[in-house]
């Protein structure tokens, strides 16, 4: 429709309807793109209306949302943006801020693939780094989106899944010494801040043994420190956790790689300062009918450190400035989207 509804939004709520003050000058469609021109006085019609003041700010912050139909309701995609005020009577510097875009109404982040050595993806021109080349993955799978073609109908049937979970635990003993320690969460992605990446199919004619895609990442232990109170969230490592004057570093107790079957070949974690291999993991495929080793199942076991009386290597301390290196290998005889290469650690 051509109607405009004006609201003063609430906090994550629909808010209240305002008196009309916006006029639709024109609304046209060309080449599959709709262009709408609106007009409204700079000063708000009432105190509850927003008033524009270009002298108070160089930009107007906006929120864009994509609805599910013509009726006002919860949106299915949204993103924040800024409209810059331009003085038409003077010269304006134009700066390149990277390739921008959106998927299903959600903005695609700019520069999500940091430069080497933090990440290889930009250097390798991995398709997941730009909205121009993004083929599929997490950004197509937000809540409320159905992965069907435009001409397909969403079926009415609802699928239900049931999971059975068994938890094993040990009773904690406080005396004479605490039997357990509270471990903090340490996390890093070999794909760095992209959160995922594409497995690019190897070139035709490549010998099967050479169809291996490798990515790496280098970072310091302090890069994993989240300086917020531990009780505030599971990713917090403490307010002063980046302060080398208060903390010598971390004892690494658990390092669990996260990658996707069946193309994941291996993940390795090194102390890049010494060249010492800290953890090397390959997926383990079931070979028998015994529990935890069944045919058709696989596991990606973690690396553990702890009490030598329990058969574990003692943890070594990693200073906040220790540089770590992650190496991830994938079989790329077949290409696919949404691969991951993260280290889920505790220390």
XYZ file of C-alpha atoms in Angstrom:
347
model
C 0.000 0.000 0.000
C 0.874 3.698 -0.083
C -0.028 4.410 3.541
C 2.593 5.509 6.065
C 2.277 4.634 9.740
C 4.233 6.740 12.213
C 5.099 5.368 15.638
C 7.210 6.206 18.632
C 8.709 2.776 19.194
C 8.921 1.121 22.577
C 11.804 -0.958 23.879
C 11.513 -4.059 21.669
C 7.830 -3.244 21.323
C 5.406 -1.675 18.832
C 5.134 1.587 20.786
C 2.405 4.171 20.189
C 0.903 5.531 16.959
C 1.662 9.221 16.266
C -0.279 11.863 14.386
C 0.456 11.741 10.628
C 3.218 14.113 9.501
C 4.827 12.295 6.550
C 3.671 12.812 2.960
C 4.352 10.268 0.204
C 5.669 12.296 -2.745
C 6.081 9.307 -5.066
C 6.308 5.516 -5.105
C 7.591 3.699 -8.184
C 9.019 0.315 -9.185
C 11.705 -0.135 -11.855
C 13.924 -3.146 -12.475
C 12.606 -4.939 -9.410
C 13.527 -2.000 -7.158
C 10.952 0.162 -5.376
C 11.801 3.825 -4.801
C 9.738 5.796 -2.305
C 10.145 9.547 -1.803
C 8.840 10.922 1.497
C 8.535 14.488 2.746
C 8.250 15.795 6.296
C 9.077 19.053 8.117
C 12.395 19.039 9.982
C 10.670 19.986 13.216
C 8.437 17.328 14.693
C 4.684 17.890 14.648
C 4.478 17.267 18.400
C 6.948 16.754 21.229
C 6.659 13.002 20.673
C 7.735 13.334 17.037
C 11.440 13.313 16.183
C 12.963 16.661 15.173
C 15.843 16.761 12.675
C 18.815 18.965 13.563
C 21.736 18.698 11.074
C 23.848 21.028 13.216
C 23.595 18.758 16.250
C 24.878 15.658 14.440
C 26.585 14.924 11.117
C 24.455 11.822 10.610
C 20.988 10.474 11.298
C 20.982 7.000 12.824
C 18.240 4.773 11.420
C 16.861 1.261 11.779
C 15.618 -0.570 8.687
C 13.320 -3.558 8.990
C 11.759 -6.001 6.524
C 8.275 -7.178 7.422
C 6.390 -10.379 6.695
C 3.493 -8.642 4.943
C 1.561 -5.381 4.695
C 0.197 -5.642 8.238
C 2.327 -4.084 10.986
C 3.890 -6.991 12.893
C 7.181 -8.431 14.060
C 9.816 -8.034 11.348
C 11.842 -10.893 9.855
C 15.010 -8.920 9.241
C 16.517 -5.663 10.430
C 19.700 -3.614 10.458
C 21.080 -0.314 11.679
C 22.482 2.364 9.375
C 23.306 6.057 9.271
C 22.248 8.769 6.817
C 24.937 11.429 6.440
C 23.944 15.063 6.165
C 25.566 16.627 3.061
C 26.018 20.365 2.514
C 25.072 20.785 -1.135
C 26.745 24.208 -1.284
C 30.285 22.958 -0.505
C 32.684 20.148 -1.424
C 32.297 16.844 0.405
C 34.996 14.191 0.892
C 33.866 10.807 -0.424
C 35.489 7.834 1.329
C 35.385 4.132 0.479
C 34.038 2.151 3.423
C 34.069 -1.296 1.831
C 31.487 -3.306 -0.066
C 28.132 -3.207 1.686
C 25.093 -5.395 1.250
C 22.392 -7.347 3.029
C 20.868 -10.828 3.014
C 17.175 -11.246 3.837
C 17.138 -7.689 5.138
C 20.035 -8.230 7.545
C 23.188 -6.162 6.905
C 26.338 -7.966 5.774
C 29.279 -6.867 7.966
C 32.087 -4.887 6.349
C 35.629 -6.297 6.530
C 34.668 -9.489 8.376
C 37.866 -11.166 7.158
C 40.850 -9.493 8.887
C 44.256 -9.378 7.180
C 46.999 -11.991 7.544
C 48.252 -13.325 9.949
C 45.016 -13.074 11.966
C 43.227 -14.799 9.088
C 43.998 -16.292 5.663
C 40.517 -15.776 4.248
C 40.962 -12.281 2.792
C 44.321 -13.231 1.299
C 42.773 -16.367 -0.237
C 39.764 -14.342 -1.453
C 37.386 -16.748 0.241
C 33.814 -16.139 -1.025
C 32.440 -15.771 2.507
C 34.269 -12.432 2.941
C 32.034 -10.329 0.680
C 28.298 -10.023 -0.037
C 29.223 -9.996 -3.741
C 30.578 -13.560 -3.590
C 28.741 -15.030 -0.574
C 27.047 -18.224 -1.733
C 25.418 -19.586 1.408
C 25.843 -20.318 5.086
C 24.812 -18.866 8.439
C 23.731 -15.511 7.034
C 20.988 -17.249 5.056
C 19.689 -19.085 8.118
C 18.398 -16.510 10.584
C 15.448 -17.430 12.779
C 12.162 -17.347 10.904
C 13.684 -17.869 7.441
C 12.858 -20.959 5.427
C 15.501 -22.306 3.053
C 13.175 -22.782 0.096
C 13.077 -21.312 -3.378
C 10.833 -18.294 -3.924
C 8.259 -20.398 -5.795
C 8.054 -23.077 -3.081
C 5.418 -23.064 -0.360
C 6.324 -23.567 3.282
C 4.665 -26.848 4.362
C 2.229 -26.685 7.263
C 3.553 -29.849 8.899
C 5.682 -29.342 12.003
C 8.611 -31.662 12.634
C 9.356 -32.557 16.239
C 12.693 -33.823 17.484
C 13.318 -35.535 20.797
C 16.745 -35.649 22.409
C 17.854 -37.830 25.278
C 20.760 -36.448 27.288
C 22.741 -38.091 30.079
C 24.882 -35.978 32.412
C 27.807 -37.386 34.389
C 29.128 -35.454 37.373
C 31.378 -35.737 40.399
C 30.516 -34.423 43.827
C 32.775 -31.494 44.703
C 34.832 -31.817 47.872
C 35.865 -28.538 49.543
C 38.320 -30.003 52.065
C 41.169 -30.498 52.571
C 41.576 -28.904 49.113
C 38.882 -28.141 46.536
C 38.564 -31.131 44.239
C 37.506 -29.045 41.226
C 38.420 -25.699 39.716
C 36.116 -23.213 38.036
C 37.389 -23.030 34.455
C 37.032 -19.934 32.292
C 35.941 -20.057 28.672
C 38.572 -19.221 26.042
C 37.485 -19.078 22.416
C 39.027 -18.402 19.011
C 38.068 -19.058 15.408
C 40.675 -19.981 12.802
C 38.354 -18.221 10.351
C 38.689 -15.251 12.736
C 35.690 -12.905 12.828
C 33.962 -14.296 9.736
C 32.397 -17.031 11.870
C 32.350 -19.408 8.888
C 34.024 -19.892 5.530
C 33.642 -21.652 2.194
C 35.332 -24.913 1.282
C 36.281 -24.132 -2.321
C 36.302 -27.164 -4.617
C 39.777 -28.074 -5.827
C 40.595 -27.548 -9.504
C 39.526 -30.266 -11.981
C 42.257 -32.844 -12.489
C 43.792 -32.336 -9.040
C 44.917 -35.688 -7.551
C 42.594 -36.734 -4.724
C 45.434 -36.703 -2.183
C 46.137 -33.045 -3.010
C 42.543 -31.849 -2.609
C 43.254 -30.267 0.763
C 42.297 -26.707 1.712
C 44.324 -25.149 4.527
C 43.609 -22.025 6.574
C 45.584 -20.610 9.506
C 45.266 -17.965 12.199
C 47.755 -16.348 14.598
C 46.696 -14.506 17.759
C 47.827 -13.799 21.296
C 46.360 -15.320 24.444
C 45.272 -11.842 25.609
C 43.068 -11.580 22.487
C 40.804 -14.221 24.062
C 40.400 -12.299 27.313
C 36.966 -10.719 27.790
C 37.409 -8.063 30.468
C 34.059 -8.340 32.222
C 33.110 -9.882 35.603
C 33.197 -13.677 35.467
C 29.679 -13.917 36.909
C 28.331 -11.658 34.148
C 28.581 -14.207 31.339
C 30.191 -17.467 30.272
C 32.593 -15.610 27.966
C 33.898 -13.259 30.664
C 37.411 -13.863 32.008
C 37.572 -11.110 34.636
C 37.830 -7.325 34.696
C 41.654 -7.290 34.929
C 42.323 -10.439 32.892
C 44.390 -8.543 30.282
C 46.632 -6.998 32.944
C 49.993 -8.821 32.876
C 50.836 -7.148 36.189
C 48.048 -9.105 37.898
C 47.931 -12.324 35.875
C 50.878 -14.326 34.562
C 48.697 -16.051 31.995
C 46.471 -19.115 31.758
C 46.776 -22.834 32.376
C 45.168 -24.503 29.365
C 43.045 -27.437 30.619
C 40.751 -28.236 27.682
C 41.017 -27.550 23.950
C 38.173 -28.812 21.782
C 38.202 -28.157 18.018
C 34.927 -27.512 16.201
C 34.671 -28.463 12.531
C 32.120 -30.089 10.226
C 32.042 -33.658 8.938
C 32.867 -35.336 6.698
C 35.372 -32.958 5.093
C 37.248 -31.964 8.264
C 40.660 -33.660 8.214
C 42.502 -32.132 11.167
C 43.018 -29.143 13.450
C 46.286 -28.261 15.171
C 47.113 -25.727 17.881
C 50.713 -24.530 18.342
C 52.625 -22.265 20.661
C 53.946 -20.143 17.797
C 56.694 -18.620 19.968
C 58.335 -21.990 20.622
C 56.966 -24.111 17.767
C 55.574 -26.562 20.323
C 52.497 -28.524 19.245
C 49.884 -28.134 21.983
C 46.987 -30.065 20.472
C 46.387 -32.102 17.311
C 43.008 -33.666 16.582
C 41.605 -35.773 13.749
C 37.966 -36.947 13.611
C 37.580 -40.540 14.786
C 35.146 -42.762 12.869
C 33.275 -45.646 14.503
C 34.569 -49.084 13.532
C 32.592 -51.570 15.681
C 29.183 -52.073 17.279
C 30.497 -51.177 20.745
C 29.108 -48.087 22.529
C 30.883 -44.865 21.475
C 32.535 -46.708 18.560
C 29.491 -47.549 16.435
C 29.569 -47.701 12.661
C 28.179 -44.557 11.074
C 29.151 -42.316 13.998
C 32.163 -40.105 14.538
C 33.664 -38.020 17.297
C 36.109 -35.138 17.490
C 37.900 -35.744 20.807
C 39.369 -32.791 22.745
C 42.847 -32.369 24.199
C 42.988 -32.478 28.003
C 45.567 -31.484 30.617
C 45.435 -32.099 34.346
C 46.587 -34.428 37.117
C 49.354 -36.798 36.027
C 47.902 -39.373 38.448
C 44.926 -39.526 36.083
C 47.191 -40.094 33.095
C 47.101 -36.484 31.868
C 49.924 -34.133 30.952
C 50.300 -31.246 33.413
C 49.108 -27.930 31.964
C 51.794 -25.426 31.001
C 51.227 -21.750 31.598
C 50.693 -19.580 28.536
C 51.495 -15.916 29.139
C 49.097 -13.244 27.928
C 51.579 -12.372 25.166
C 52.070 -15.958 23.968
C 51.296 -16.166 20.260
C 49.185 -19.138 19.218
C 48.862 -20.692 15.760
C 45.893 -22.701 14.500
C 46.091 -24.812 11.336
C 42.914 -26.319 9.862
C 42.824 -28.811 6.968
C 39.778 -29.828 4.937
C 39.169 -32.227 2.081
C 37.946 -29.994 -0.744
C 37.172 -32.568 -3.416
C 33.599 -31.251 -2.993
C 32.853 -27.616 -2.190
C 30.394 -26.481 0.471
C 29.416 -23.477 2.605
C 29.361 -22.702 6.297
C 32.501 -24.557 7.390
C 33.935 -23.708 10.818
C 37.305 -24.066 12.519
C 37.005 -22.823 16.088
C 38.758 -23.728 19.321
C 36.429 -24.065 22.296
C 38.786 -24.006 25.274
C 38.792 -23.847 29.051
C 41.578 -22.679 31.306
